[in-house]
PDB file of C-alpha atoms in Angstrom:
ATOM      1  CA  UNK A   1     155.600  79.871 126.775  1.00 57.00           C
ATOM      2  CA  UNK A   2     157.902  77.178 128.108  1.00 72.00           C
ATOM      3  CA  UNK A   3     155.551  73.554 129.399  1.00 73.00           C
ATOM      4  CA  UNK A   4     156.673  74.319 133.097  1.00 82.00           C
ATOM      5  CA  UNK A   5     155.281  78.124 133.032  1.00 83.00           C
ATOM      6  CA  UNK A   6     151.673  77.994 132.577  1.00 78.00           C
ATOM      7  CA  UNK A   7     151.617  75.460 135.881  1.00 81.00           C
ATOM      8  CA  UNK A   8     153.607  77.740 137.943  1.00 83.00           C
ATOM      9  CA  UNK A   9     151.912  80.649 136.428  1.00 81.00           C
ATOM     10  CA  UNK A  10     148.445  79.420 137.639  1.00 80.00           C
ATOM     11  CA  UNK A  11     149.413  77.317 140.415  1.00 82.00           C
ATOM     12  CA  UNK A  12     151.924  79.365 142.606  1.00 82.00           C
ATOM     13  CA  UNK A  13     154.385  78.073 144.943  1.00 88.00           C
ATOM     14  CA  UNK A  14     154.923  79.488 148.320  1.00 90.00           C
ATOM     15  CA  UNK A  15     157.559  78.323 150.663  1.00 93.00           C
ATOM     16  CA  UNK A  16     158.326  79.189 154.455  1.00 94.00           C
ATOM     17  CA  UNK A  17     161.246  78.120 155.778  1.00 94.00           C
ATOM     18  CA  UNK A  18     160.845  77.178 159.699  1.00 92.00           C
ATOM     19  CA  UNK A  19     163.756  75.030 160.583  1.00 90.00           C
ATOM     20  CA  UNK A  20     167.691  74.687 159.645  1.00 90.00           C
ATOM     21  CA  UNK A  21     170.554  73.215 162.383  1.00 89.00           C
ATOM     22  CA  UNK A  22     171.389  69.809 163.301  1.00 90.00           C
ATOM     23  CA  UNK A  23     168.743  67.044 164.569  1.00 89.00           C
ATOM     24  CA  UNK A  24     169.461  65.071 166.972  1.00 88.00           C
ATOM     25  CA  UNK A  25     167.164  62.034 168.310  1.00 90.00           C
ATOM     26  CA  UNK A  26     163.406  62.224 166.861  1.00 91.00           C
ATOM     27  CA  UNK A  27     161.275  64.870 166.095  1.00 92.00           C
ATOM     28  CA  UNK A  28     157.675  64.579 164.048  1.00 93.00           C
ATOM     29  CA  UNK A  29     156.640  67.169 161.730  1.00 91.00           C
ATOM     30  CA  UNK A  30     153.273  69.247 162.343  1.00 82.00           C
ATOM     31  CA  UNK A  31     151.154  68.985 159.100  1.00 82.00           C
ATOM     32  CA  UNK A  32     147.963  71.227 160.814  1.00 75.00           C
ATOM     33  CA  UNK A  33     148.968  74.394 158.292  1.00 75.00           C
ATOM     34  CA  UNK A  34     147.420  71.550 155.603  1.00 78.00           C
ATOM     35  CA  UNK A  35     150.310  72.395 153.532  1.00 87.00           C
ATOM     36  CA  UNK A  36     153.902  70.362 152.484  1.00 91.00           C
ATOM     37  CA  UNK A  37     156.981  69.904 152.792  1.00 95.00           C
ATOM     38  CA  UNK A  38     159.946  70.118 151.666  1.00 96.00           C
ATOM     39  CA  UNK A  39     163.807  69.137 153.190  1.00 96.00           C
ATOM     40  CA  UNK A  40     166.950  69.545 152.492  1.00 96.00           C
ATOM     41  CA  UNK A  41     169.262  67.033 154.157  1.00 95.00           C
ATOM     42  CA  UNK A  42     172.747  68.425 154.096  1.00 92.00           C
ATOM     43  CA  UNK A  43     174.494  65.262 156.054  1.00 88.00           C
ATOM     44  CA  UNK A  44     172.767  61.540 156.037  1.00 87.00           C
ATOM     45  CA  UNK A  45     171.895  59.080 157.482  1.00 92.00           C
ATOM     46  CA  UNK A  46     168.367  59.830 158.648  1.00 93.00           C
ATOM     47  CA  UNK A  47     165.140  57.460 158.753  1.00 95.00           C
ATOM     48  CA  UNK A  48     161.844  58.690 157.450  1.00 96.00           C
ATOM     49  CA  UNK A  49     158.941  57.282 159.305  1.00 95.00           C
ATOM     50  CA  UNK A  50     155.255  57.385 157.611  1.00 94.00           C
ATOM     51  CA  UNK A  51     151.947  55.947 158.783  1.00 90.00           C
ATOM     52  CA  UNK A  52     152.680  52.651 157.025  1.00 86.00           C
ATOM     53  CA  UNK A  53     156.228  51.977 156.440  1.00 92.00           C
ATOM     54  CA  UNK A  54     159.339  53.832 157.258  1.00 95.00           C
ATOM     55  CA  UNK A  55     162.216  55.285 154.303  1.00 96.00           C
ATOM     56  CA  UNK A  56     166.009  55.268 155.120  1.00 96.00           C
ATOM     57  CA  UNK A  57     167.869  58.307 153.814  1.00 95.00           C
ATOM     58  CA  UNK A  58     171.979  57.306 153.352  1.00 94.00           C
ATOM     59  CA  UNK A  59     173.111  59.962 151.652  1.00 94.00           C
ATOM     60  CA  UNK A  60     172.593  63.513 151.741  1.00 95.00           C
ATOM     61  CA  UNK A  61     168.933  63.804 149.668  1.00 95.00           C
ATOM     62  CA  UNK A  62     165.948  66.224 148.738  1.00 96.00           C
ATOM     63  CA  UNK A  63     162.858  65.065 150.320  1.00 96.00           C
ATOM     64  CA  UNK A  64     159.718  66.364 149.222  1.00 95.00           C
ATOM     65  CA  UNK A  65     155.632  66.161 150.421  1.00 93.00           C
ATOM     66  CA  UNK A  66     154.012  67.823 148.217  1.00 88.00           C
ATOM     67  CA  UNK A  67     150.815  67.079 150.036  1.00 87.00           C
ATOM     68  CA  UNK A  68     150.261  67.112 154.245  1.00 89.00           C
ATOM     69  CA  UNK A  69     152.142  64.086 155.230  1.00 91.00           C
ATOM     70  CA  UNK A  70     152.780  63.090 158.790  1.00 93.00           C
ATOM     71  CA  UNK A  71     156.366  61.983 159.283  1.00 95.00           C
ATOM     72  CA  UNK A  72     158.973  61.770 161.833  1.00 96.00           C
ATOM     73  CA  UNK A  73     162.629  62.018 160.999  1.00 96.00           C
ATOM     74  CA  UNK A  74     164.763  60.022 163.809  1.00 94.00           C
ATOM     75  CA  UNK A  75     168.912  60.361 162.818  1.00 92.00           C
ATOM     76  CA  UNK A  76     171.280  57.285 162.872  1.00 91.00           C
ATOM     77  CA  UNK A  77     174.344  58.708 164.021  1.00 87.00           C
ATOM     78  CA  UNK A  78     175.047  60.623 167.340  1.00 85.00           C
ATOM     79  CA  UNK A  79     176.498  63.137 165.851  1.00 86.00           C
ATOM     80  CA  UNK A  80     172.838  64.013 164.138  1.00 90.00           C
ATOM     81  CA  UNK A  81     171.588  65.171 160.890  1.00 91.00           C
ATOM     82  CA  UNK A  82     172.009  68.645 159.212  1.00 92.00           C
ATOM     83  CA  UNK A  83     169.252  70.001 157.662  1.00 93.00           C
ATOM     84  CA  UNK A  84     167.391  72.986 156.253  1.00 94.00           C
ATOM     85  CA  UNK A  85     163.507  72.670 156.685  1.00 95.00           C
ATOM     86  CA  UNK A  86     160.281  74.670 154.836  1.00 95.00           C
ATOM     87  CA  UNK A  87     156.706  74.717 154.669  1.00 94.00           C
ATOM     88  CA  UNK A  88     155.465  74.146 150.590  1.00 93.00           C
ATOM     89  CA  UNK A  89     151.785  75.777 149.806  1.00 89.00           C
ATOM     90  CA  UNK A  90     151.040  75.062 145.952  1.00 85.00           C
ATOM     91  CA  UNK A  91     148.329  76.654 144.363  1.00 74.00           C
ATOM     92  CA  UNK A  92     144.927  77.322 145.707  1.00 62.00           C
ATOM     93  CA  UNK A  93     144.332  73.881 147.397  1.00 57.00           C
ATOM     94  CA  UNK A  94     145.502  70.146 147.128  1.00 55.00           C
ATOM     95  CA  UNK A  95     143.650  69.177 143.965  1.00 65.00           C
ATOM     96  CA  UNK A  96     146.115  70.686 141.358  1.00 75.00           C
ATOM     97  CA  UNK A  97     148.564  69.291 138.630  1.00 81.00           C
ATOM     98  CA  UNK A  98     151.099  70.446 140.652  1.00 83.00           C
ATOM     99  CA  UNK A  99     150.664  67.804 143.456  1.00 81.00           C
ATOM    100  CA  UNK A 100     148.058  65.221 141.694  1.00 73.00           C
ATOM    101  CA  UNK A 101     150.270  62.802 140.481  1.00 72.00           C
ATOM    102  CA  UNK A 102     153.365  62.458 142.310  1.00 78.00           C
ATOM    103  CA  UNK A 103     154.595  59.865 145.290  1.00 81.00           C
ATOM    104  CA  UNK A 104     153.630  60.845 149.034  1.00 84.00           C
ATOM    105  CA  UNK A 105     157.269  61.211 149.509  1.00 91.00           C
ATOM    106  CA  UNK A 106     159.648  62.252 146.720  1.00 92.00           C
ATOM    107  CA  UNK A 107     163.738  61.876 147.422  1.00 94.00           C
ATOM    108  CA  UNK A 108     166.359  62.867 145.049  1.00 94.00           C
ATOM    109  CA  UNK A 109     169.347  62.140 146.226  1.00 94.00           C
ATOM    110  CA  UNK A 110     171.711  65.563 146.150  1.00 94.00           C
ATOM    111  CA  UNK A 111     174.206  63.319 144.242  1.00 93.00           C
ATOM    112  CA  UNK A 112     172.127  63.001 141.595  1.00 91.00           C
ATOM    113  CA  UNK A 113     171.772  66.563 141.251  1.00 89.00           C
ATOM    114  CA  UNK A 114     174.758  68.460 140.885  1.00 88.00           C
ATOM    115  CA  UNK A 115     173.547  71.135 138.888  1.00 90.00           C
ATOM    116  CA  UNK A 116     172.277  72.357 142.618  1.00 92.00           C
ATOM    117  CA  UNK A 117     175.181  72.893 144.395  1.00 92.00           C
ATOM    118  CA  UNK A 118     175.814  76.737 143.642  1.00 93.00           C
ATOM    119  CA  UNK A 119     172.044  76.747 144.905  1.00 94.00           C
ATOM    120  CA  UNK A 120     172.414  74.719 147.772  1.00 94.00           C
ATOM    121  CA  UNK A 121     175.343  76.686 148.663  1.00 94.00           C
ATOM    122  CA  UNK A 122     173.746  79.683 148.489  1.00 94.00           C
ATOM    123  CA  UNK A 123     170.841  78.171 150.592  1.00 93.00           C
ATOM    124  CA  UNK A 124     173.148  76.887 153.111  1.00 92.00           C
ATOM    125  CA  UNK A 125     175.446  80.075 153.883  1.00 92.00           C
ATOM    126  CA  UNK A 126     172.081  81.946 154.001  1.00 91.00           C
ATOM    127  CA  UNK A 127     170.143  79.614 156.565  1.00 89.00           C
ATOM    128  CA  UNK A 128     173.530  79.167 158.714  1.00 86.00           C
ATOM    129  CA  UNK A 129     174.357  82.977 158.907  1.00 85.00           C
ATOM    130  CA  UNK A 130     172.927  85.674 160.850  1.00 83.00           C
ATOM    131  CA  UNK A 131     172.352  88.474 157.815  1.00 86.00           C
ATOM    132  CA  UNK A 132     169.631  90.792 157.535  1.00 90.00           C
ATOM    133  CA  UNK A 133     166.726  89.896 155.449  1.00 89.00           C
ATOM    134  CA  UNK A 134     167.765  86.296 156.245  1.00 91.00           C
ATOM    135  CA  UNK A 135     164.326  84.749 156.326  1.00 92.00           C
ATOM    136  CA  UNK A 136     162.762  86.851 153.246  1.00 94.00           C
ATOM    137  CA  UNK A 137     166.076  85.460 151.056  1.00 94.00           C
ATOM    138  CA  UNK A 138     165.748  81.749 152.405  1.00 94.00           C
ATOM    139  CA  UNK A 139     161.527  81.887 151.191  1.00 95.00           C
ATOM    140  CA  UNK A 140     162.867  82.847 147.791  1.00 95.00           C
ATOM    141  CA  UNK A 141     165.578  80.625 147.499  1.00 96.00           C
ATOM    142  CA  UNK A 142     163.593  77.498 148.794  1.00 95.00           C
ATOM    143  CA  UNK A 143     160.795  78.728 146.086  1.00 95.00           C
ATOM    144  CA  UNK A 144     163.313  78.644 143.637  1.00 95.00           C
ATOM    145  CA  UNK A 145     164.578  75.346 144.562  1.00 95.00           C
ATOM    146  CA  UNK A 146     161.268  73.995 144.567  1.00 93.00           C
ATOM    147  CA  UNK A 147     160.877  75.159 140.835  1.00 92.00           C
ATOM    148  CA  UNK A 148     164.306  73.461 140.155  1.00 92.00           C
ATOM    149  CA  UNK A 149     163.052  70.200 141.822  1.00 91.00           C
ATOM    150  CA  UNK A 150     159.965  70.271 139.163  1.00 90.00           C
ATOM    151  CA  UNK A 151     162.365  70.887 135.981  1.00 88.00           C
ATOM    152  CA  UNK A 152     164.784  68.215 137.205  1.00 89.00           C
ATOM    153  CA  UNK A 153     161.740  66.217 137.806  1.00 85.00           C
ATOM    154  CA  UNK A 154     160.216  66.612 134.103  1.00 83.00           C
ATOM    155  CA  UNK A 155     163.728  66.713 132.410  1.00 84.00           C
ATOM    156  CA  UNK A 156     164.318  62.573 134.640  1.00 85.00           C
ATOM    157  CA  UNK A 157     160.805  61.615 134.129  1.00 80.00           C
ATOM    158  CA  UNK A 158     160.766  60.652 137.984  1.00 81.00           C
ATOM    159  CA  UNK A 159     156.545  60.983 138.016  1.00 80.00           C
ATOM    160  CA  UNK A 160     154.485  58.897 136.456  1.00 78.00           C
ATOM    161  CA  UNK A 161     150.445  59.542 135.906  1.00 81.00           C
ATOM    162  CA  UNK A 162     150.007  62.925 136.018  1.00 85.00           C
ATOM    163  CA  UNK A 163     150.422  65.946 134.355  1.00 86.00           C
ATOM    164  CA  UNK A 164     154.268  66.524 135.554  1.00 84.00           C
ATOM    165  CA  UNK A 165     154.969  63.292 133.124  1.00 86.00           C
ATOM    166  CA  UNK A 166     152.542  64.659 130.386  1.00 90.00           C
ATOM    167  CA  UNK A 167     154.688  67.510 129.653  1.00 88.00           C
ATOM    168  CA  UNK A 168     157.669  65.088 130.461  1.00 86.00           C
ATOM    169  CA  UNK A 169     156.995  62.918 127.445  1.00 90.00           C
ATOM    170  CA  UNK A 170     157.736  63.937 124.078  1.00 91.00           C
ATOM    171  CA  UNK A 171     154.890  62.430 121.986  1.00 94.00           C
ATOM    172  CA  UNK A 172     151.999  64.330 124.746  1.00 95.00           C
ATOM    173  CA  UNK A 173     153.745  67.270 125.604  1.00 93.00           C
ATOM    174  CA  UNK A 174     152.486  69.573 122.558  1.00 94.00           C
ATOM    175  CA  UNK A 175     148.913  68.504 123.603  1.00 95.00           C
ATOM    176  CA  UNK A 176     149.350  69.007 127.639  1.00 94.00           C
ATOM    177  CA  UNK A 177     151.000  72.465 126.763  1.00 92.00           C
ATOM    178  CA  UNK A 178     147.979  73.251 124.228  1.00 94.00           C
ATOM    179  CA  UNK A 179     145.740  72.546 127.151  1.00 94.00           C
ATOM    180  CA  UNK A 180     147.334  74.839 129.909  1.00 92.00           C
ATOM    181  CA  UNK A 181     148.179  77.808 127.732  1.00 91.00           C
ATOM    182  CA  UNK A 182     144.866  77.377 126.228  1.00 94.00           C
ATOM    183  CA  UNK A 183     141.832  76.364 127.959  1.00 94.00           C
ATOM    184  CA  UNK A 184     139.497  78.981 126.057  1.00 95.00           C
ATOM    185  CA  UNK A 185     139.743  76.701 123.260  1.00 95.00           C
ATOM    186  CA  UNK A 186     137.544  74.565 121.398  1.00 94.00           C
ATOM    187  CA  UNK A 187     139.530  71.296 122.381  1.00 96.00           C
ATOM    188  CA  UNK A 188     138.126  68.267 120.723  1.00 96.00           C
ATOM    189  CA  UNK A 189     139.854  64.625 120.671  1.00 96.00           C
ATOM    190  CA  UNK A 190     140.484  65.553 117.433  1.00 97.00           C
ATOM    191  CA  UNK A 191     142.329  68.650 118.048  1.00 97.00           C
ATOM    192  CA  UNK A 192     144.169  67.712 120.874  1.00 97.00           C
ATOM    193  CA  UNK A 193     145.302  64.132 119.124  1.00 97.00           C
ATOM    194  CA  UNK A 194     146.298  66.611 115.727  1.00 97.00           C
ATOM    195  CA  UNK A 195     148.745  68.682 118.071  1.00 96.00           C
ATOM    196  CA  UNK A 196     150.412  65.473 119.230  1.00 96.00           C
ATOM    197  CA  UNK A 197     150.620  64.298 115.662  1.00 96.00           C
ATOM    198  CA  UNK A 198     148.907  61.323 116.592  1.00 96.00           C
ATOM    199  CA  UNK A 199     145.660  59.038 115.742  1.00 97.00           C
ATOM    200  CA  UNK A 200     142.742  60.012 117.765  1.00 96.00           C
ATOM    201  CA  UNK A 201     142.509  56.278 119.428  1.00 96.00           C
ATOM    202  CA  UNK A 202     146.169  56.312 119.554  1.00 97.00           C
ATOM    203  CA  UNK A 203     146.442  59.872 121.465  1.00 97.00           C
ATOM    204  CA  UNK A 204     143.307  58.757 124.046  1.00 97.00           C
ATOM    205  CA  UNK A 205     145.023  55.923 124.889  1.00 96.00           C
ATOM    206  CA  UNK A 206     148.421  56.849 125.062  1.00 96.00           C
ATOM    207  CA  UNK A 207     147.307  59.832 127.066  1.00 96.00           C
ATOM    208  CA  UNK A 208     145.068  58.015 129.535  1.00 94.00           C
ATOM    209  CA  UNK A 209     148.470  55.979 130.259  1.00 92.00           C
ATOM    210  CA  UNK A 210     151.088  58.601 130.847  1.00 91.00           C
ATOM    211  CA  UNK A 211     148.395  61.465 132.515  1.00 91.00           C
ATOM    212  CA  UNK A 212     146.442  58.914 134.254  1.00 88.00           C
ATOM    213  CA  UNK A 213     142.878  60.336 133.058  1.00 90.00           C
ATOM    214  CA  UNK A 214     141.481  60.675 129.514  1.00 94.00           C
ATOM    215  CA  UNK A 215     142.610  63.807 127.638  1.00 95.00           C
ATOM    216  CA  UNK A 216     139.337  65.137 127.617  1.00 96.00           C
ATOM    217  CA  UNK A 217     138.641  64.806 131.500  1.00 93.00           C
ATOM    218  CA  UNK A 218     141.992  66.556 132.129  1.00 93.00           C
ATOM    219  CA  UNK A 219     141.075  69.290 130.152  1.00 94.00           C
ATOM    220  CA  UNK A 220     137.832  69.529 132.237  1.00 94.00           C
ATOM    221  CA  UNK A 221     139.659  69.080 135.326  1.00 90.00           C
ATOM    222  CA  UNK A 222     142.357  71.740 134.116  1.00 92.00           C
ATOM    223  CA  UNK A 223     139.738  74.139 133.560  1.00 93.00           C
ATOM    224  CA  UNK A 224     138.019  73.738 137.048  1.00 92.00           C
ATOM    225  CA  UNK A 225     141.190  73.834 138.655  1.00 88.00           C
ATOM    226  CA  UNK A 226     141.996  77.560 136.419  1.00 90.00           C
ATOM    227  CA  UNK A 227     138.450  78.053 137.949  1.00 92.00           C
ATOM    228  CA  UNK A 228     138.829  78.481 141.663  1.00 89.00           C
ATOM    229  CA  UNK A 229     142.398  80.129 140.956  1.00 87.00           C
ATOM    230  CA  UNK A 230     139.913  82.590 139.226  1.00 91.00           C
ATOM    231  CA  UNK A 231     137.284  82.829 142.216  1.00 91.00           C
ATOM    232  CA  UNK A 232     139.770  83.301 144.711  1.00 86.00           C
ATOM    233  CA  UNK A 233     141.394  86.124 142.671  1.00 88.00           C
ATOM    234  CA  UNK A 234     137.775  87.770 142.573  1.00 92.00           C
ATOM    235  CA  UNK A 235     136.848  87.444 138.987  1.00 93.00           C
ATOM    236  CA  UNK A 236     133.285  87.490 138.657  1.00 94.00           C
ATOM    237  CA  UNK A 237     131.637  84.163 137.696  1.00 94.00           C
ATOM    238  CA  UNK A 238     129.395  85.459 135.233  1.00 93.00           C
ATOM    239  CA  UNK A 239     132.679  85.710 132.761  1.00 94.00           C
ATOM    240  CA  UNK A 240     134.316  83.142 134.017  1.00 94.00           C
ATOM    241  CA  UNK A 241     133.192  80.815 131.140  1.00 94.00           C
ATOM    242  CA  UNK A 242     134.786  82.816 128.890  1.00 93.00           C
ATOM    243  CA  UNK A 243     138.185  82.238 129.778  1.00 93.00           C
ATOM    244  CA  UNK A 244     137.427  78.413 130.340  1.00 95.00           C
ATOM    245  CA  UNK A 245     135.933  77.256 126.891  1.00 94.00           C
ATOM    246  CA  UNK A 246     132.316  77.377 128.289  1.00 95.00           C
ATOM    247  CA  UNK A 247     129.446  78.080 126.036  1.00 94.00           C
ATOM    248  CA  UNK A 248     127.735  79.847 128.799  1.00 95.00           C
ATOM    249  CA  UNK A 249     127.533  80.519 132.658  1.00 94.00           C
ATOM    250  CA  UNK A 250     125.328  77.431 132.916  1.00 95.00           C
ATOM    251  CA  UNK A 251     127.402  75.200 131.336  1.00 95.00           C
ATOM    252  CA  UNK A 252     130.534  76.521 133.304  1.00 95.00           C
ATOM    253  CA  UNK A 253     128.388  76.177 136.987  1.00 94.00           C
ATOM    254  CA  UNK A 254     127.459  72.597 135.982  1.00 95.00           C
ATOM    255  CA  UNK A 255     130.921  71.348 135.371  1.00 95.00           C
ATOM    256  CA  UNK A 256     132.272  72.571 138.052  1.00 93.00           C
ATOM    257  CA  UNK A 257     129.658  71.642 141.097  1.00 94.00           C
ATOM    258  CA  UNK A 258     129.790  67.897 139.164  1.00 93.00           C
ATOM    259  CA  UNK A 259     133.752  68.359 139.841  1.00 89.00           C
ATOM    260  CA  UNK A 260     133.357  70.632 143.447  1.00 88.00           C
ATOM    261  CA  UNK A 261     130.190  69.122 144.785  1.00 91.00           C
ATOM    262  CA  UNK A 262     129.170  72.530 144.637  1.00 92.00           C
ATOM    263  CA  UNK A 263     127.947  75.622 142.306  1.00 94.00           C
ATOM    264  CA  UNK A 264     130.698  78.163 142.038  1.00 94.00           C
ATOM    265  CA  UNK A 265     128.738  80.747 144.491  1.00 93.00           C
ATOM    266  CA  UNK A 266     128.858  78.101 147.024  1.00 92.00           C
ATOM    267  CA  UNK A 267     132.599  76.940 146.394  1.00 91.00           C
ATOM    268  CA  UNK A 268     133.447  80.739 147.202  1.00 89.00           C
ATOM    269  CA  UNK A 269     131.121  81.130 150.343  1.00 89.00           C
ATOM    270  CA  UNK A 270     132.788  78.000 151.791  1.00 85.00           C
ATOM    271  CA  UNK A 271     135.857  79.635 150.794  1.00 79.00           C
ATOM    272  CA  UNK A 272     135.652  82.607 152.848  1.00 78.00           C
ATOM    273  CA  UNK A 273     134.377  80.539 155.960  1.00 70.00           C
ATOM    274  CA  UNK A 274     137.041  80.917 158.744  1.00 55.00           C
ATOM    275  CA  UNK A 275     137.914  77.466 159.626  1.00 43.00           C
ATOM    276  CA  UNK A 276     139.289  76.796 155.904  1.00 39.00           C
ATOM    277  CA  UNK A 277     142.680  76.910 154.957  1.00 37.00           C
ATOM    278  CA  UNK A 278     143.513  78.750 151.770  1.00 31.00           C
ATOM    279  CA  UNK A 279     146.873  77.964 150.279  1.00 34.00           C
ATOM    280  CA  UNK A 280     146.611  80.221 147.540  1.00 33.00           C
TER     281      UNK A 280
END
């Protein structure tokens, strides 16, 4: 398995695209589905405007929230800003190695990326053409973009302390990979150092500095993460531990309410209670 795969595989993306024309004047973008976003600015200049400072776009970019953001676009020009516009749930929730990790607003400029433009083509004749199944192939596309955005992000280093520049760097990666496709295992500092090929006081530190958290709570918080994936897909949590490298159902309930605040049972009531949002 490839070091992207095991993140998407557990952690899956789901885009909704709501928006695609030109904007002219100001508009502010609704964050209440407590999901992100993600845009696609075809024609610049634009100005992004956050709670405490504002970002000005002068070239045609990607802009990504991975997280719910409130922000305002307001275009320059007269002639206004063209722009396709979707909705970005990741995983079960907002706690994930997906979105842990990376800037409150991500832009790539679209010149930096020209291995996107058959993509962005294809996104573009779909989203300004009227053919059937329009909105189903503009989800997928976006989805697929979003993916691209990750590689592109891994193979430029662009995010630093988290698990995105883990699998970026080429001393760690072995280890963060171990970890994801493996979270059964008996990890140990040892272990996890031995599949970096590195010392174990070498590996914790150089670890600590490129994840942002010590291998050994990443593993735990890997494993809790795997955890509510594995609620919310109705496994039962007397085999959960199992699958998560637990000696028993005890030891698997008291990680996770010292991570959740809660005992698994609990986490999965709460769950179910109408008011909250499930991304998943």
């Amino acid at each position: 398995m490839d070091r992207l795969s095991a993140l998407l595989g557990n952690f899956q993306i789901k885009s909704k695209v709501f928006g695609h024309g030109t904007l002219c004047g100001q508009h502010a973008f609704d964050i209440s589905e407590n999901v992100g976003h993600i845009h696609i600015i075809k024609k610049a200049p634009l100005e992004i405007i956050l709670n405490d400072r504002s970002i000005d776009i002068a070239e045609p970019s990607l802009v990504f929230f991975s997280r719910p953001t409130p922000h305002t676009f307001k275009s320059i020009d007269e002639d206004g800003v063209d722009m396709v516009c979707a909705t970005v749930a990741i995983g079960n929730g907002l706690n994930n190695p997906l979105t842990l990790g990376l800037p409150d607003c991500l832009v790539i400029p679209l010149s930096q990326m020209a291995e996107f433009n058959k993509l962005l083509e294809l996104l573009y004749f779909e989203a300004f053409d009227n053919r059937c199944g329009k909105t189903e192939a503009l989800n997928h596309l976006m989805d697929y973009l979003v993916i691209r955005m990750y590689r592109y992000a891994i193979q430029e280093n662009l995010i630093e302390n988290s698990a995105i520049s883990g699998l970026a760097d080429p001393k760690i990666s072995k280890a963060v990979q171990a970890i994801h496709e493996h979270p059964s295992q008996n990890w140990s500092l040892e272990t996890l150092a031995r599949e970096a090929n590195m010392s174990r006081s070498r590996f914790a530190e150089y670890f600590k500095e490129k994840v942002g958290v010590p291998p050994m709570n990443y593993l735990t918080e890997w494993r809790i993460n795997l955890a509510t994936k594995y609620l919310l897909d109705g496994k039962p949590i007397k085999t959960l531990h199992k699958n998560l490298g637990y000696s028993s159902t005890t030891s698997f309930a008291r990680s996770f309410q010292q991570r959740q605040g809660l005992t698994p049972k609990e986490w999965l009531v709460m769950q179910a209670q109408p008011s909250n949002e499930i991304t998943n």
